[in-house]
Coordinates of C-alpha atoms in Angstrom, one line a residue:
Chain A
X1 CA -11.4 8.7 -12.7
X2 CA -12.6 12.4 -12.1
X3 CA -10.7 12.3 -8.6
X4 CA -7.4 11.6 -9.8
X5 CA -8.2 13.8 -12.7
X6 CA -8.4 16.5 -10.2
X7 CA -5.8 15.6 -8.5
X8 CA -3.4 15.3 -10.8
X9 CA -4.2 18.6 -12.8
X10 CA -4.0 20.4 -9.5
X11 CA -0.6 18.9 -8.6
X12 CA 0.7 20.1 -11.8
X13 CA 0.0 23.8 -10.6
X14 CA 1.0 23.2 -6.9
X15 CA 4.3 22.1 -7.8
X16 CA 6.4 24.3 -10.8
X17 CA 5.8 21.8 -13.3
X18 CA 2.4 23.2 -15.0
X19 CA 4.1 26.8 -14.7
X20 CA 7.3 25.7 -16.4
X21 CA 5.4 24.0 -19.0
X22 CA 2.9 26.2 -20.0
X23 CA 5.5 29.1 -19.7
X24 CA 8.6 27.6 -21.7
X25 CA 5.8 26.5 -24.2
X26 CA 4.4 29.7 -24.8
X27 CA 7.8 31.4 -24.8
X28 CA 8.9 29.0 -27.7
X29 CA 5.7 29.3 -29.4
X30 CA 5.9 33.2 -29.2
X31 CA 9.5 32.8 -30.7
X32 CA 8.8 30.8 -33.7
X33 CA 5.7 33.2 -34.4
X34 CA 7.9 36.6 -34.0
X35 CA 10.6 34.7 -36.3
X36 CA 8.5 32.6 -38.8
X37 CA 5.2 34.9 -39.1
X38 CA 6.0 38.2 -38.1
X39 CA 9.0 38.9 -39.4
X40 CA 8.3 37.4 -42.6
X41 CA 4.6 38.7 -42.8
X42 CA 3.3 35.5 -43.8
X43 CA 0.1 34.5 -42.4
X44 CA 0.9 31.1 -42.7
X45 CA 0.1 29.2 -39.0
X46 CA 2.2 26.1 -40.4
X47 CA 5.4 27.9 -40.0
X48 CA 4.9 28.1 -36.4
X49 CA 3.8 24.4 -35.5
X50 CA 6.6 23.0 -38.0
X51 CA 8.9 24.2 -35.7
X52 CA 8.5 21.2 -33.9
X53 CA 11.7 21.9 -31.8
X54 CA 13.5 19.2 -29.6
X55 CA 12.9 21.3 -26.8
X56 CA 9.1 20.6 -27.0
X57 CA 9.8 16.8 -26.5
X58 CA 11.8 17.8 -23.3
X59 CA 8.6 19.3 -22.0
X60 CA 6.5 16.3 -23.0
X61 CA 9.0 14.2 -20.9
X62 CA 8.8 16.9 -18.3
X63 CA 4.9 16.6 -18.2
X64 CA 4.4 12.9 -18.0
X65 CA 7.7 11.6 -16.0
X66 CA 6.0 11.7 -12.7
X67 CA 2.7 10.8 -13.4
X68 CA 3.1 7.2 -12.4
X69 CA 6.7 6.7 -11.4
X70 CA 6.0 9.1 -8.3
X71 CA 3.1 6.7 -6.9
X72 CA 5.2 3.5 -7.0
X73 CA 8.3 5.5 -5.5
X74 CA 5.9 6.9 -2.8
X75 CA 4.0 3.7 -2.6
X76 CA 0.7 5.5 -3.0
X77 CA -0.1 3.5 -5.6
X78 CA -1.7 1.5 -2.9
X79 CA -3.9 3.5 -2.2
X80 CA -5.0 3.9 -5.8
X81 CA -5.1 -0.1 -6.5
X82 CA -7.2 -0.5 -2.9
X83 CA -9.8 2.0 -4.0
X84 CA -12.7 1.0 -6.0
X85 CA -11.4 2.3 -9.6
X86 CA -9.9 0.3 -12.1
X87 CA -6.8 0.4 -13.3
X88 CA -7.7 1.8 -16.8
X89 CA -9.8 4.4 -14.8
X90 CA -6.4 5.5 -12.9
X91 CA -4.3 5.4 -16.3
X92 CA -6.9 7.6 -18.4
X93 CA -7.3 9.9 -15.4
X94 CA -3.5 10.7 -15.4
X95 CA -3.3 11.1 -19.4
X96 CA -6.3 13.5 -19.4
X97 CA -4.8 15.5 -16.2
X98 CA -1.7 15.7 -18.4
X99 CA -3.5 16.5 -21.8
X100 CA -5.7 19.2 -19.6
X101 CA -2.2 21.3 -18.9
X102 CA -1.4 20.9 -22.6
X103 CA -4.8 22.1 -23.5
X104 CA -4.4 25.1 -21.3
X105 CA -1.3 26.1 -23.6
X106 CA -3.5 25.2 -26.8
X107 CA -6.0 27.9 -25.4
X108 CA -3.4 30.1 -24.4
X109 CA -2.1 30.0 -28.4
X110 CA -4.8 30.9 -29.7
X111 CA -3.6 34.6 -29.4
X112 CA -1.5 33.6 -32.7
X113 CA -3.9 32.9 -35.2
X114 CA -6.2 35.4 -33.6
X115 CA -2.9 38.1 -34.2
X116 CA -3.0 36.6 -37.9
X117 CA -6.4 36.6 -38.5
X118 CA -6.6 40.4 -37.4
X119 CA -3.8 41.5 -39.5
X120 CA -4.1 39.2 -42.3
X121 CA -5.5 36.5 -44.2
X122 CA -4.3 32.7 -43.1
X123 CA -6.2 29.8 -44.5
X124 CA -8.9 28.8 -41.6
X125 CA -8.7 25.6 -42.8
X126 CA -4.9 25.2 -42.4
X127 CA -5.2 27.0 -38.9
X128 CA -7.7 24.1 -37.9
X129 CA -5.7 21.2 -39.5
X130 CA -2.6 22.3 -37.6
X131 CA -4.5 22.5 -34.3
X132 CA -6.3 19.4 -34.6
X133 CA -2.8 17.5 -35.6
X134 CA -0.9 19.6 -33.2
X135 CA -3.3 17.9 -30.4
X136 CA -3.0 14.5 -31.6
X137 CA 0.7 14.7 -32.0
X138 CA 1.0 15.3 -28.3
X139 CA -1.7 13.2 -27.7
X140 CA 0.5 10.7 -28.7
X141 CA 3.7 12.1 -27.4
X142 CA 2.0 12.3 -23.9
X143 CA 0.9 8.7 -24.4
X144 CA 4.2 7.5 -24.9
X145 CA 5.4 9.4 -21.3
X146 CA 2.6 7.9 -19.5
X147 CA 3.6 4.4 -20.7
X148 CA 7.4 5.0 -19.8
X149 CA 6.4 6.4 -16.5
X150 CA 4.6 3.1 -15.4
X151 CA 7.8 1.3 -16.0
X152 CA 10.3 2.7 -13.7
X153 CA 9.6 4.1 -9.8
X154 CA 12.8 6.9 -10.9
X155 CA 10.7 10.1 -12.5
X156 CA 14.3 10.9 -13.3
X157 CA 14.7 7.4 -15.5
X158 CA 11.3 8.1 -17.0
X159 CA 11.9 11.6 -18.0
X160 CA 15.3 10.9 -19.6
X161 CA 13.8 7.9 -21.2
X162 CA 10.5 9.6 -22.0
X163 CA 12.9 12.3 -24.0
X164 CA 15.2 9.7 -25.6
X165 CA 12.2 7.7 -27.0
X166 CA 10.3 10.9 -28.4
X167 CA 13.9 11.6 -29.8
X168 CA 13.9 8.7 -31.7
X169 CA 10.6 9.3 -33.0
X170 CA 11.5 12.5 -33.9
X171 CA 14.7 11.1 -36.0
X172 CA 13.2 8.0 -37.3
X173 CA 12.1 9.0 -40.9
X174 CA 15.8 9.9 -41.5
X175 CA 16.3 6.1 -40.8
X176 CA 13.4 4.9 -42.7
X177 CA 15.0 6.5 -45.7
X178 CA 17.9 4.1 -45.4
X179 CA 16.4 1.2 -44.6
X180 CA 16.0 -1.6 -47.7
X181 CA 14.1 -4.1 -45.6
X182 CA 10.2 -3.8 -46.5
X183 CA 9.2 -5.1 -42.9
X184 CA 11.6 -2.8 -41.1
X185 CA 10.1 -0.1 -43.5
X186 CA 6.9 -0.9 -42.2
X187 CA 7.8 -1.2 -38.6
X188 CA 9.6 2.5 -39.0
X189 CA 6.8 3.7 -40.6
X190 CA 4.2 2.9 -37.5
X191 CA 6.5 4.8 -35.3
X192 CA 6.7 7.7 -37.7
X193 CA 4.6 10.6 -35.8
X194 CA 5.8 13.3 -37.4
X195 CA 5.7 12.3 -41.1
X196 CA 2.0 11.9 -40.7
X197 CA 1.6 15.4 -38.9
X198 CA 2.6 17.3 -42.3
X199 CA -0.8 16.7 -44.2
X200 CA -2.6 18.4 -41.2
X201 CA -0.8 21.3 -41.5
X202 CA -1.6 21.7 -45.3
X203 CA -5.4 21.5 -44.1
X204 CA -6.0 18.0 -44.9
X205 CA -8.0 16.0 -42.6
X206 CA -7.3 12.7 -43.4
X207 CA -9.4 10.0 -41.5
X208 CA -6.9 7.4 -42.1
X209 CA -4.2 9.8 -40.1
X210 CA -6.8 10.6 -37.3
X211 CA -7.2 6.9 -36.7
X212 CA -3.5 6.3 -36.9
X213 CA -3.0 8.6 -33.7
X214 CA -5.7 7.8 -32.1
X215 CA -4.8 4.1 -32.1
X216 CA -1.7 5.0 -31.3
X217 CA -2.6 6.5 -27.9
X218 CA -4.8 3.6 -27.5
X219 CA -1.9 1.2 -27.6
X220 CA 0.2 3.1 -25.6
X221 CA -2.5 3.5 -22.5
X222 CA -3.4 0.0 -23.1
X223 CA 0.2 -1.1 -22.7
X224 CA 0.3 1.1 -19.9
X225 CA -2.6 -0.1 -17.9
X226 CA -1.2 -3.9 -18.9
X227 CA 2.2 -3.1 -17.1
X228 CA 0.4 -1.7 -13.7
X229 CA -1.7 -4.8 -13.7
X230 CA 1.0 -7.4 -14.5
X231 CA 3.0 -5.7 -11.3
X232 CA 0.1 -7.1 -9.4
X233 CA 1.1 -10.8 -10.4
X234 CA 4.9 -10.7 -10.1
Chain B
X1 CA -26.5 -11.4 3.9
X2 CA -26.7 -13.2 7.1
X3 CA -24.5 -12.6 10.3
X4 CA -23.2 -15.9 9.8
X5 CA -20.8 -14.9 7.0
X6 CA -17.5 -14.3 8.1
X7 CA -16.4 -10.7 7.0
X8 CA -13.2 -11.9 5.5
X9 CA -12.8 -15.6 4.5
X10 CA -9.4 -16.7 2.8
X11 CA -9.0 -19.8 1.1
X12 CA -5.6 -21.6 0.0
X13 CA -3.8 -18.7 -0.7
X14 CA -0.8 -19.1 -2.5
X15 CA 2.0 -16.5 -3.6
X16 CA 5.1 -16.7 -5.3
X17 CA 7.6 -14.3 -5.9
X18 CA 10.0 -16.2 -8.5
X19 CA 10.5 -19.3 -6.8
X20 CA 10.1 -18.1 -3.2
X21 CA 6.7 -18.9 -2.0
X22 CA 5.6 -16.1 0.2
X23 CA 2.2 -17.8 1.1
X24 CA 2.0 -21.4 1.1
X25 CA -1.8 -22.4 0.7
X26 CA -3.2 -20.0 3.5
X27 CA -6.9 -20.5 4.9
X28 CA -8.3 -18.1 7.4
X29 CA -11.1 -16.2 8.4
X30 CA -12.3 -13.2 10.3
X31 CA -15.8 -13.2 11.8
X32 CA -17.8 -10.1 11.8
X33 CA -17.0 -7.3 14.3
X34 CA -13.8 -9.1 15.5
X35 CA -10.4 -7.3 15.7
X36 CA -8.3 -10.1 14.7
X37 CA -4.3 -9.8 15.5
X38 CA -2.2 -10.6 12.4
X39 CA 1.0 -11.8 14.0
X40 CA 4.1 -13.1 12.5
X41 CA 8.0 -12.3 12.4
X42 CA 9.4 -10.2 9.8
X43 CA 9.0 -11.6 6.2
X44 CA 6.3 -14.3 7.4
X45 CA 3.7 -12.6 4.6
X46 CA 1.6 -10.7 6.5
X47 CA 2.0 -7.7 4.2
X48 CA 1.4 -10.0 1.0
X49 CA -1.8 -11.1 2.8
X50 CA -2.6 -7.7 3.4
X51 CA -2.2 -6.7 0.0
X52 CA -3.8 -9.5 -1.5
X53 CA -7.0 -9.0 0.4
X54 CA -7.0 -5.4 -0.6
X55 CA -6.6 -6.2 -4.3
X56 CA -3.2 -4.3 -4.5
X57 CA -1.7 -7.5 -5.8
X58 CA -2.9 -10.8 -7.2
X59 CA -2.3 -14.2 -5.8
X60 CA -1.2 -17.2 -7.8
X61 CA -4.1 -19.5 -6.6
X62 CA -6.8 -19.3 -3.8
X63 CA -9.9 -17.6 -2.9
X64 CA -10.5 -14.0 -0.7
X65 CA -13.9 -13.1 -0.3
X66 CA -15.1 -10.1 1.7
X67 CA -18.6 -10.1 3.3
X68 CA -19.4 -12.5 0.9
X69 CA -18.2 -11.0 -2.1
X70 CA -15.3 -12.4 -4.1
X71 CA -12.3 -10.2 -4.6
X72 CA -11.6 -11.5 -8.0
X73 CA -15.4 -11.4 -9.2
X74 CA -16.4 -8.2 -7.9
X75 CA -13.2 -6.2 -7.3
X76 CA -15.1 -2.5 -7.2
X77 CA -17.6 -3.7 -4.6
X78 CA -14.8 -5.6 -2.4
X79 CA -12.6 -2.4 -2.6
X80 CA -15.4 -0.2 -1.6
X81 CA -15.9 -2.2 1.6
X82 CA -12.6 -2.1 2.5
X83 CA -10.3 0.5 4.4
X84 CA -6.7 0.0 3.9
X85 CA -3.4 1.4 6.0
X86 CA -0.6 -0.1 4.1
X87 CA 2.9 -0.4 5.9
X88 CA 3.9 2.9 4.8
X89 CA 0.9 5.1 4.9
X90 CA 0.1 6.5 1.3
X91 CA 0.2 10.0 1.5
X92 CA 0.4 12.8 -0.9
X93 CA 3.2 15.1 1.0
X94 CA 2.5 18.5 -1.0
X95 CA -1.4 18.1 -0.1
X96 CA -2.9 19.7 2.9
X97 CA -4.6 17.2 5.2
X98 CA -8.0 18.5 4.4
X99 CA -7.1 18.3 0.3
X100 CA -6.0 14.5 0.8
X101 CA -9.0 13.5 2.7
X102 CA -11.2 15.3 0.0
X103 CA -9.4 13.3 -2.7
X104 CA -9.7 9.8 -0.8
X105 CA -13.3 10.8 -0.4
X106 CA -13.8 11.6 -4.0
X107 CA -11.5 8.5 -5.0
X108 CA -13.7 6.0 -3.1
X109 CA -16.6 7.3 -4.4
X110 CA -18.6 8.0 -1.2
X111 CA -21.8 8.8 -0.9
X112 CA -22.5 10.8 2.5
X113 CA -22.4 14.3 3.3
X114 CA -18.8 15.1 2.2
X115 CA -17.9 17.8 4.7
X116 CA -19.8 16.1 7.6
X117 CA -17.9 13.2 7.0
X118 CA -14.4 14.1 7.0
X119 CA -14.8 16.3 9.8
X120 CA -16.3 13.0 11.8
X121 CA -13.2 11.2 10.5
X122 CA -10.8 13.7 11.5
X123 CA -12.2 14.2 14.9
X124 CA -12.1 10.5 15.6
X125 CA -8.4 10.1 14.8
X126 CA -7.8 13.6 16.7
X127 CA -6.2 15.6 13.5
X128 CA -9.2 18.3 13.1
X129 CA -6.8 21.2 14.0
X130 CA -4.1 19.8 11.3
X131 CA -6.6 20.1 8.4
X132 CA -4.8 23.0 6.9
X133 CA -1.3 21.9 7.5
X134 CA 0.7 20.3 4.7
X135 CA 1.2 16.4 5.0
X136 CA 4.9 16.8 4.6
X137 CA 5.3 18.9 7.6
X138 CA 3.5 16.6 10.1
X139 CA 5.1 14.5 12.5
X140 CA 5.7 11.1 12.0
X141 CA 2.7 10.4 14.5
X142 CA 0.4 12.6 12.8
X143 CA 1.1 11.1 9.2
X144 CA 0.0 7.7 10.7
X145 CA -3.2 9.5 11.7
X146 CA -3.5 11.0 8.4
X147 CA -3.2 7.5 7.3
X148 CA -5.5 5.8 9.4
X149 CA -8.0 8.6 8.8
X150 CA -8.0 7.8 5.0
X151 CA -8.7 4.1 5.8
X152 CA -12.2 5.2 7.6
X153 CA -13.2 7.8 5.1
X154 CA -16.5 6.0 3.7
X155 CA -17.1 4.1 7.1
X156 CA -15.9 0.8 5.7
X157 CA -17.2 -2.5 7.1
X158 CA -13.7 -4.3 7.2
X159 CA -10.4 -2.2 8.0
X160 CA -7.1 -3.5 7.4
X161 CA -4.4 -2.2 9.2
X162 CA -0.5 -3.0 8.5
X163 CA 1.3 -2.1 11.7
X164 CA -0.1 1.0 12.3
X165 CA 1.9 1.7 15.4
X166 CA 5.4 1.6 14.0
X167 CA 7.9 4.0 14.7
X168 CA 5.5 6.0 16.9
X169 CA 6.2 7.1 20.4
X170 CA 4.8 5.4 23.6
X171 CA 2.1 7.8 24.1
X172 CA 1.0 7.7 20.5
X173 CA 1.0 3.9 20.6
X174 CA -1.5 4.1 23.2
X175 CA -3.6 6.8 21.7
X176 CA -3.8 5.0 18.0
X177 CA -4.6 1.7 20.1
X178 CA -7.6 3.7 21.9
X179 CA -8.5 4.6 18.4
X180 CA -8.6 1.3 16.9
X181 CA -10.5 0.0 19.8
X182 CA -13.2 2.6 19.3
X183 CA -13.5 2.1 16.0
X184 CA -13.7 -1.9 16.5
X185 CA -16.5 -1.5 18.5
X186 CA -18.7 -1.6 15.0
X187 CA -16.1 -2.7 12.3
X188 CA -14.1 -5.6 11.6
X189 CA -10.5 -4.9 11.8
X190 CA -7.3 -7.0 10.7
X191 CA -4.9 -5.6 12.6
X192 CA -1.1 -7.1 11.5
X193 CA 1.9 -6.3 13.8
X194 CA 4.7 -7.9 15.7
X195 CA 4.0 -6.2 18.9
X196 CA 2.8 -8.6 21.3
X197 CA 1.4 -6.2 23.9
X198 CA -0.7 -5.0 21.3
X199 CA -2.4 -8.0 20.3
X200 CA -3.0 -8.3 24.1
X201 CA -4.1 -5.0 24.5
X202 CA -6.5 -4.8 21.4
X203 CA -7.4 -8.2 19.7
X204 CA -10.3 -10.5 20.3
X205 CA -8.2 -13.1 18.2
X206 CA -5.0 -14.1 16.7
X207 CA -3.8 -15.6 13.8
X208 CA -0.1 -16.5 13.7
X209 CA 1.8 -16.8 10.3
X210 CA 5.5 -18.0 9.9
X211 CA 6.9 -18.9 6.4
X212 CA 4.2 -18.4 4.4
X213 CA 2.1 -20.6 6.6
X214 CA -0.8 -20.4 9.6
X215 CA 0.2 -21.9 12.3
X216 CA -2.3 -20.8 14.9
X217 CA -5.4 -19.4 14.8
X218 CA -7.8 -18.6 18.2
X219 CA -8.6 -16.3 20.9
X220 CA -5.8 -15.4 23.4
X221 CA -7.2 -17.6 25.9
X222 CA -7.4 -20.7 23.4
X223 CA -3.9 -20.0 22.0
X224 CA -2.8 -20.1 26.2
X225 CA -4.8 -22.7 26.7
X226 CA -3.8 -24.7 23.6
X227 CA -0.2 -24.3 24.2
X228 CA -0.6 -26.0 27.4
X229 CA 0.6 -24.9 31.1
X230 CA -3.0 -23.0 32.3
X231 CA -3.2 -25.5 35.4
X232 CA 0.9 -25.5 36.2
X233 CA 2.0 -23.3 38.5
X234 CA 5.7 -22.5 39.6
X235 CA 5.9 -22.6 43.8
X236 CA 8.9 -21.5 45.8
X237 CA 8.6 -22.4 49.6
X238 CA 10.8 -21.0 51.9
X239 CA 11.7 -23.9 54.6
X240 CA 12.4 -27.6 54.5
X241 CA 11.9 -29.1 50.8
X242 CA 10.9 -32.6 51.9
X243 CA 8.1 -31.4 54.6
X244 CA 6.7 -29.2 51.5
X245 CA 7.1 -32.0 49.4
X246 CA 5.1 -34.5 51.7
X247 CA 2.3 -31.4 51.6
X248 CA 1.6 -31.3 48.3
X249 CA 1.7 -34.6 47.8
X250 CA -1.4 -35.0 50.4
X251 CA -3.0 -32.4 49.0
X252 CA -6.5 -32.3 47.3
X253 CA -6.6 -31.6 43.6
X254 CA -2.9 -31.9 42.6
X255 CA -2.0 -34.1 39.8
X256 CA 1.7 -33.8 39.5
X257 CA 4.6 -32.2 41.8
X258 CA 8.2 -32.0 40.4
X259 CA 10.9 -30.8 42.4
X260 CA 12.7 -28.2 40.9
X261 CA 16.7 -26.7 40.9
X262 CA 16.7 -23.8 43.5
X263 CA 19.1 -21.0 43.5
X264 CA 18.7 -20.1 47.0
X265 CA 19.5 -22.0 50.1
X266 CA 16.6 -22.7 52.2
X267 CA 14.1 -21.9 49.6
X268 CA 12.5 -24.9 47.9
X269 CA 11.2 -24.8 44.4
X270 CA 8.3 -26.9 42.8
X271 CA 6.3 -27.3 39.4
X272 CA 2.9 -28.0 40.4
X273 CA 0.2 -29.1 38.3
X274 CA -3.5 -29.2 39.6
X275 CA -6.3 -31.4 38.4
X276 CA -8.2 -29.5 35.7
X277 CA -11.4 -27.8 37.2
X278 CA -9.6 -27.3 40.5
X279 CA -8.1 -24.2 41.5
X280 CA -5.7 -25.2 44.3
X281 CA -4.3 -21.4 44.9
X282 CA -6.8 -21.0 48.2
X283 CA -5.9 -24.6 50.0
X284 CA -2.1 -24.4 49.0
X285 CA -1.7 -21.0 50.5
X286 CA -3.7 -22.3 53.5
X287 CA -2.0 -25.4 53.9
X288 CA 1.4 -23.9 53.8
X289 CA 0.6 -21.3 56.6
X290 CA -0.8 -23.9 58.9
X291 CA 2.2 -25.6 58.8
X292 CA 4.1 -22.6 59.2
X293 CA 5.8 -22.2 56.1
X294 CA 6.0 -19.2 54.0
X295 CA 5.5 -18.9 50.4
X296 CA 8.1 -17.1 48.8
X297 CA 6.1 -17.1 45.0
X298 CA 3.6 -18.7 43.9
X299 CA 2.5 -17.7 39.9
X300 CA 0.9 -19.4 37.0
X301 CA 3.6 -21.3 34.7
X302 CA 1.0 -20.8 31.5
X303 CA 2.9 -19.7 28.4
X304 CA 3.2 -15.7 27.9
X305 CA 2.1 -14.8 24.3
X306 CA 5.6 -14.3 23.5
X307 CA 6.5 -17.7 24.3
X308 CA 3.7 -19.0 22.4
X309 CA 4.6 -17.0 19.7
X310 CA 8.4 -17.8 19.6
X311 CA 7.6 -21.7 19.9
X312 CA 4.8 -21.5 17.3
X313 CA 6.7 -19.8 14.6
X314 CA 10.0 -21.6 15.2
X315 CA 8.0 -25.1 15.3
X316 CA 7.1 -23.7 11.3
X317 CA 10.7 -22.9 10.6
X318 CA 12.1 -26.1 11.6
X319 CA 9.1 -28.1 9.8
X320 CA 10.1 -26.0 6.9
X321 CA 13.5 -27.2 6.9
X322 CA 15.0 -24.7 4.9
X323 CA 18.5 -23.5 5.0
X324 CA 17.2 -19.6 5.2
X325 CA 16.0 -19.9 8.7
X326 CA 17.2 -16.8 10.7
X327 CA 20.5 -16.8 12.1
X328 CA 19.4 -17.0 15.9
X329 CA 20.0 -20.0 17.7
X330 CA 16.3 -21.4 17.5
X331 CA 16.4 -24.5 19.0
X332 CA 17.9 -23.3 21.8
X333 CA 15.2 -20.4 21.9
X334 CA 12.6 -23.6 21.4
X335 CA 13.9 -25.5 24.3
X336 CA 13.7 -22.5 26.3
X337 CA 10.0 -21.6 25.3
X338 CA 9.2 -25.4 25.4
X339 CA 10.2 -25.7 28.8
X340 CA 9.4 -22.4 30.1
X341 CA 6.9 -23.7 32.4
X342 CA 9.4 -26.4 34.1
X343 CA 12.3 -24.0 34.7
X344 CA 12.8 -22.2 37.7
X345 CA 13.8 -19.1 35.4
X346 CA 11.6 -18.0 33.2
X347 CA 12.1 -16.4 29.8
X348 CA 12.4 -12.7 30.5
X349 CA 9.5 -10.6 29.1
X350 CA 12.2 -8.2 27.5
X351 CA 11.4 -9.7 24.4
X352 CA 8.2 -7.9 23.6
X353 CA 9.8 -6.8 20.1
X354 CA 10.2 -9.8 18.6

């Protein structure tokens, strides 16, 4: 797992993908910081994170589309599958590499709360809650991306399909309101990643929400492992 | 573990791709320290078999064990014992050769001196001076070598090489073959190929697969013997046909003489079979020179590996009785191969790449 993690993480910064991701992410965050916080003079970090812009979804697909699709396309998966590592280790190595690139961005973004603490009095619990929620939300986004990347050989298709799926999740709470069927409501609720996110922003660390995100991630990574394993049998 | 255990033991392996049986109940084994040529026409199931042995894909039924370990029960242990060079070398083009081998070293969890080990492997396949080059900028031959180096990382007991010389120029082919021979002194190697000279040049034994079935497993000499023709010669003599025939009839050690059509006037052609245990070549040349007749040609009529290959793979095709057999007129080829020793015209040896 360590070898795969290292290779993938390095790969992000050997190609432009890592720089584009960190750069665009930080540019967007700065923009929201400037427009939402600096200009309104409010020390409320949730203003920055609440603008989970659609462009963030695009960035998430950019981060994950290559991960497994490329291996299959270039047939390098034969090296991984014939090595003494399990498929779970392969998938986790790749997932954590993508998370680590996201982690780099998160570390850089600490500059925003730092500015706020220097010039105002933001609520510490809100800042911490927002960050934890944001990381969990992204963890879920990336797990979806990794899963979709395992389904196809083309990173293009993986990227577009991931973006479409995340977009659907982004808008899914709108459907929830118009659906009458109880069961359908429940199913939609399962995928409603963003609705649970707002609680974190108010500084509430609800264990139920944390478990929800972690199990969401677990399910998608588990499905990824199954997809790769199943391909060996077909 | 005793030496008696086969390095690779494959039992009753079956693999289905949909309704298509890619492998149909195949079994074979590879002895320790042997270089085994794994032969078969395109689409016969060579790569499928190799992918199953290395754990890249799973079989529908059957078992594979490597050095006494079952692939399904202990996949990690088995994978640690195998070095695999797939048909397309699994290279990451945006890495340098050094970075790539570093990654493979860590991926395979090798536990010996890293720098020294990688340097040794690079030395063996002669890519040391390419260490800092990007893989995408390397020529096909060098890419193939990097692929081979990757398989050698960790000194695996068993090496599985899928068409390692495909697409290389003749000089590179010879170099890679020499590397394989060198490595094969200490390890067990399964070498898949459809180039028959390669098998003759490198391998100790041959397994031939066709249409998902094993049609032969033997040493090269054993195969030639099995296919017959070891004791048969084609003889062409300048002079009177009847006189030559009488001479042959009276010679000791001869089992059978058949007269064959001759294209040239004044040249008589015979197919001569000796009794096993005899070598008639010396007596034969002497007898004819005593009789003042010149021998225009005397050659062994044993089937070449190519002819054996065609014969065996076509027999399998006929047995299969499918409509999807290759488009070429196989009955003709088969007859040609079967009667190769009896015909005056030999099957030309230009069919090296079947």
